[in-house]
Amino acid sequence: AGLDPLRALRLVSRRRRYDTIVAVGCSAGAIPLMLAPWLRMPPVVVVDPALSEDYRRRRQLQDLTLPSAAVVVVYGRNQLFELGRRYPRLRVEFVHHRVDSSFYCASDRSGRRSPMTLLAVGNDVSRDYALLNEATSAVLGTGVGLRCLVRTDRDISDYRSLIRVPPASFQYLHKI
């Protein structure tokens, strides 16, 4: 339903019976979650909320809505711990996944001098740099030419396959 109040009100006022409302992100479930304490609503499941310490308004929306969610589903291990710290009573489910290094293999890169480049940018807590390091380490072990550049203010010194890049303009990052 998102932050569109008319669409959200149509959703909650229909006479149809909903078993569950699934919202991808907090804003998608904001209106049903805010109305849940006062209206008879089906459970709202929030999938992959974008966690951030840097965006005050997003944090305020999460503080207002997430405690009313029946369950929050996350894809990153770091999100699991962060949500547990912020909202100890919230039910958080983690979708387990693993790095499948057998999926990757060396490719024909004839005529290319440089390796493939993966650029990751961001400081928010939903960036799972531990998993990115695990994945790029596994891929590098297969012989695929890859460099993983990271632009973040977070400490990534423990991650050997990640290369920190300094603050740069969008144009510079695009050229990489």
Short mmCIF file of C-alpha atoms in Angstrom, two decimals:
data_model
loop_
_atom_site.label_atom_id
_atom_site.label_comp_id
_atom_site.label_asym_id
_atom_site.label_seq_id
_atom_site.Cartn_x
_atom_site.Cartn_y
_atom_site.Cartn_z
CA ALA A 1 0.00 0.00 0.00
CA GLY A 2 2.96 2.31 0.58
CA LEU A 3 2.59 5.86 1.75
CA ASP A 4 -0.34 6.47 -0.61
CA PRO A 5 -3.12 6.89 1.98
CA LEU A 6 -6.03 6.42 -0.45
CA ARG A 7 -4.65 3.16 -1.77
CA ALA A 8 -3.92 1.96 1.76
CA LEU A 9 -7.40 2.87 2.98
CA ARG A 10 -8.94 1.01 0.04
CA LEU A 11 -6.86 -2.02 0.95
CA VAL A 12 -7.88 -2.06 4.61
CA SER A 13 -11.52 -1.08 4.04
CA ARG A 14 -12.39 -3.75 1.47
CA ARG A 15 -14.72 -6.41 2.67
CA ARG A 16 -12.40 -9.11 1.39
CA ARG A 17 -10.68 -11.20 3.98
CA TYR A 18 -6.90 -11.02 3.83
CA ASP A 19 -4.85 -13.54 5.72
CA THR A 20 -1.67 -11.46 5.58
CA ILE A 21 -0.37 -8.24 4.11
CA VAL A 22 3.18 -8.54 2.79
CA ALA A 23 5.06 -5.26 2.46
CA VAL A 24 8.49 -4.97 0.86
CA GLY A 25 10.17 -2.27 2.95
CA CYS A 26 8.73 -0.11 5.72
CA SER A 27 7.18 2.51 3.47
CA ALA A 28 5.18 -0.16 1.62
CA GLY A 29 3.50 -1.18 4.86
CA ALA A 30 3.47 2.19 6.62
CA ILE A 31 -0.26 2.94 6.52
CA PRO A 32 -1.47 -0.59 7.41
CA LEU A 33 1.14 -0.79 10.19
CA MET A 34 0.14 2.61 11.59
CA LEU A 35 -3.56 1.67 11.49
CA ALA A 36 -3.04 -1.83 12.93
CA PRO A 37 -3.35 -0.82 16.61
CA TRP A 38 -6.81 0.71 16.01
CA LEU A 39 -8.32 -1.41 13.25
CA ARG A 40 -8.85 -5.14 12.98
CA MET A 41 -6.10 -5.87 10.49
CA PRO A 42 -4.50 -9.03 9.22
CA PRO A 43 -0.87 -9.50 10.24
CA VAL A 44 1.60 -7.35 8.30
CA VAL A 45 4.89 -8.97 7.26
CA VAL A 46 7.66 -6.53 6.35
CA VAL A 47 10.29 -7.92 3.98
CA ASP A 48 13.76 -6.38 3.80
CA PRO A 49 13.42 -3.04 5.58
CA ALA A 50 16.20 -0.69 4.51
CA LEU A 51 18.04 -0.14 7.77
CA SER A 52 20.05 3.02 8.14
CA GLU A 53 21.62 5.06 10.89
CA ASP A 54 22.21 8.03 8.59
CA TYR A 55 18.65 8.84 7.51
CA ARG A 56 16.68 10.33 10.40
CA ARG A 57 13.27 10.26 8.67
CA ARG A 58 13.68 6.61 7.65
CA ARG A 59 14.62 5.70 11.22
CA GLN A 60 11.56 7.58 12.52
CA LEU A 61 9.30 5.70 10.10
CA GLN A 62 10.85 2.39 11.18
CA ASP A 63 10.43 3.26 14.87
CA LEU A 64 6.78 4.07 14.20
CA THR A 65 5.91 1.05 12.06
CA LEU A 66 8.16 -1.95 12.72
CA PRO A 67 6.96 -2.62 16.28
CA SER A 68 3.47 -3.28 14.82
CA ALA A 69 4.72 -5.82 12.27
CA ALA A 70 3.87 -9.46 12.88
CA VAL A 71 7.26 -10.49 11.51
CA VAL A 72 10.15 -8.89 9.65
CA VAL A 73 12.02 -10.96 7.06
CA VAL A 74 15.66 -10.06 6.34
CA TYR A 75 18.30 -11.32 3.92
CA GLY A 76 21.45 -10.14 5.70
CA ARG A 77 22.89 -11.52 8.91
CA ASN A 78 23.83 -8.02 10.00
CA GLN A 79 20.17 -6.92 9.67
CA LEU A 80 19.15 -9.74 11.98
CA PHE A 81 21.41 -8.51 14.77
CA GLU A 82 20.66 -4.81 14.20
CA LEU A 83 16.89 -5.32 14.35
CA GLY A 84 17.26 -7.45 17.47
CA ARG A 85 19.25 -4.66 19.10
CA ARG A 86 16.80 -1.90 18.10
CA TYR A 87 13.54 -3.79 18.67
CA PRO A 88 14.09 -6.64 21.15
CA ARG A 89 10.43 -7.79 21.06
CA LEU A 90 10.21 -7.86 17.27
CA ARG A 91 10.04 -11.26 15.58
CA VAL A 92 12.75 -11.30 12.91
CA GLU A 93 13.25 -14.17 10.47
CA PHE A 94 16.43 -14.60 8.45
CA VAL A 95 16.35 -16.12 4.96
CA HIS A 96 19.36 -18.41 4.99
CA HIS A 97 21.63 -18.38 2.00
CA ARG A 98 25.16 -19.32 1.18
CA VAL A 99 27.84 -18.55 -1.37
CA ASP A 100 27.89 -21.13 -4.15
CA SER A 101 31.40 -20.78 -5.56
CA SER A 102 30.86 -23.69 -7.96
CA PHE A 103 28.47 -21.43 -9.89
CA TYR A 104 31.39 -19.20 -10.90
CA CYS A 105 34.09 -20.18 -13.35
CA ALA A 106 36.83 -18.44 -15.27
CA SER A 107 35.55 -16.72 -18.39
CA ASP A 108 37.19 -15.99 -21.70
CA ARG A 109 38.54 -12.50 -21.12
CA SER A 110 40.81 -12.39 -24.15
CA GLY A 111 41.45 -8.83 -25.22
CA ARG A 112 40.61 -7.43 -21.77
CA ARG A 113 43.53 -6.16 -19.74
CA SER A 114 41.74 -5.44 -16.49
CA PRO A 115 39.74 -7.79 -14.29
CA MET A 116 35.99 -7.42 -13.83
CA THR A 117 35.13 -4.80 -11.23
CA LEU A 118 32.43 -4.93 -8.60
CA LEU A 119 31.70 -1.61 -6.90
CA ALA A 120 29.84 -1.51 -3.58
CA VAL A 121 28.89 1.83 -2.05
CA GLY A 122 27.21 2.58 1.26
CA ASN A 123 27.42 3.01 5.00
CA ASP A 124 24.00 1.76 6.05
CA VAL A 125 23.80 -1.30 8.25
CA SER A 126 21.97 -3.32 5.60
CA ARG A 127 25.22 -3.55 3.59
CA ASP A 128 26.50 -7.03 4.42
CA TYR A 129 30.20 -6.57 3.72
CA ALA A 130 31.04 -9.81 5.55
CA LEU A 131 28.97 -11.78 3.04
CA LEU A 132 30.41 -9.75 0.13
CA ASN A 133 33.92 -10.60 1.33
CA GLU A 134 33.00 -14.29 1.61
CA ALA A 135 31.52 -14.30 -1.90
CA THR A 136 34.39 -12.44 -3.57
CA SER A 137 36.97 -14.60 -1.78
CA ALA A 138 35.24 -17.73 -3.07
CA VAL A 139 35.03 -16.32 -6.60
CA LEU A 140 38.69 -15.25 -6.58
CA GLY A 141 39.56 -18.83 -5.59
CA THR A 142 38.06 -20.09 -8.87
CA GLY A 143 40.46 -18.07 -11.03
CA VAL A 144 37.93 -15.46 -12.13
CA GLY A 145 39.60 -12.05 -12.51
CA LEU A 146 37.68 -9.81 -10.13
CA ARG A 147 38.38 -6.76 -8.01
CA CYS A 148 35.87 -5.62 -5.43
CA LEU A 149 36.01 -1.89 -4.68
CA VAL A 150 34.13 -0.56 -1.66
CA ARG A 151 33.30 3.06 -0.86
CA THR A 152 32.19 3.21 2.76
CA ASP A 153 33.03 4.86 6.06
CA ARG A 154 32.62 1.52 7.86
CA ASP A 155 35.64 -0.51 8.95
CA ILE A 156 36.33 -3.19 6.34
CA SER A 157 39.97 -3.81 7.24
CA ASP A 158 39.25 -7.44 8.22
CA TYR A 159 37.93 -8.26 4.74
CA ARG A 160 40.93 -9.18 2.60
CA SER A 161 39.15 -9.36 -0.76
CA LEU A 162 37.61 -5.89 -0.47
CA ILE A 163 39.54 -2.80 -1.59
CA ARG A 164 38.58 0.53 -0.02
CA VAL A 165 38.29 3.48 -2.40
CA PRO A 166 38.45 7.09 -1.17
CA PRO A 167 35.52 9.50 -1.37
CA ALA A 168 35.02 10.30 -5.03
CA SER A 169 32.60 11.93 -7.43
CA PHE A 170 29.93 9.95 -9.22
CA GLN A 171 31.78 10.51 -12.49
CA TYR A 172 34.97 8.96 -11.07
CA LEU A 173 33.11 5.97 -9.64
CA HIS A 174 31.35 5.49 -12.97
CA LYS A 175 34.69 5.36 -14.79
CA ILE A 176 35.92 2.57 -12.53
#
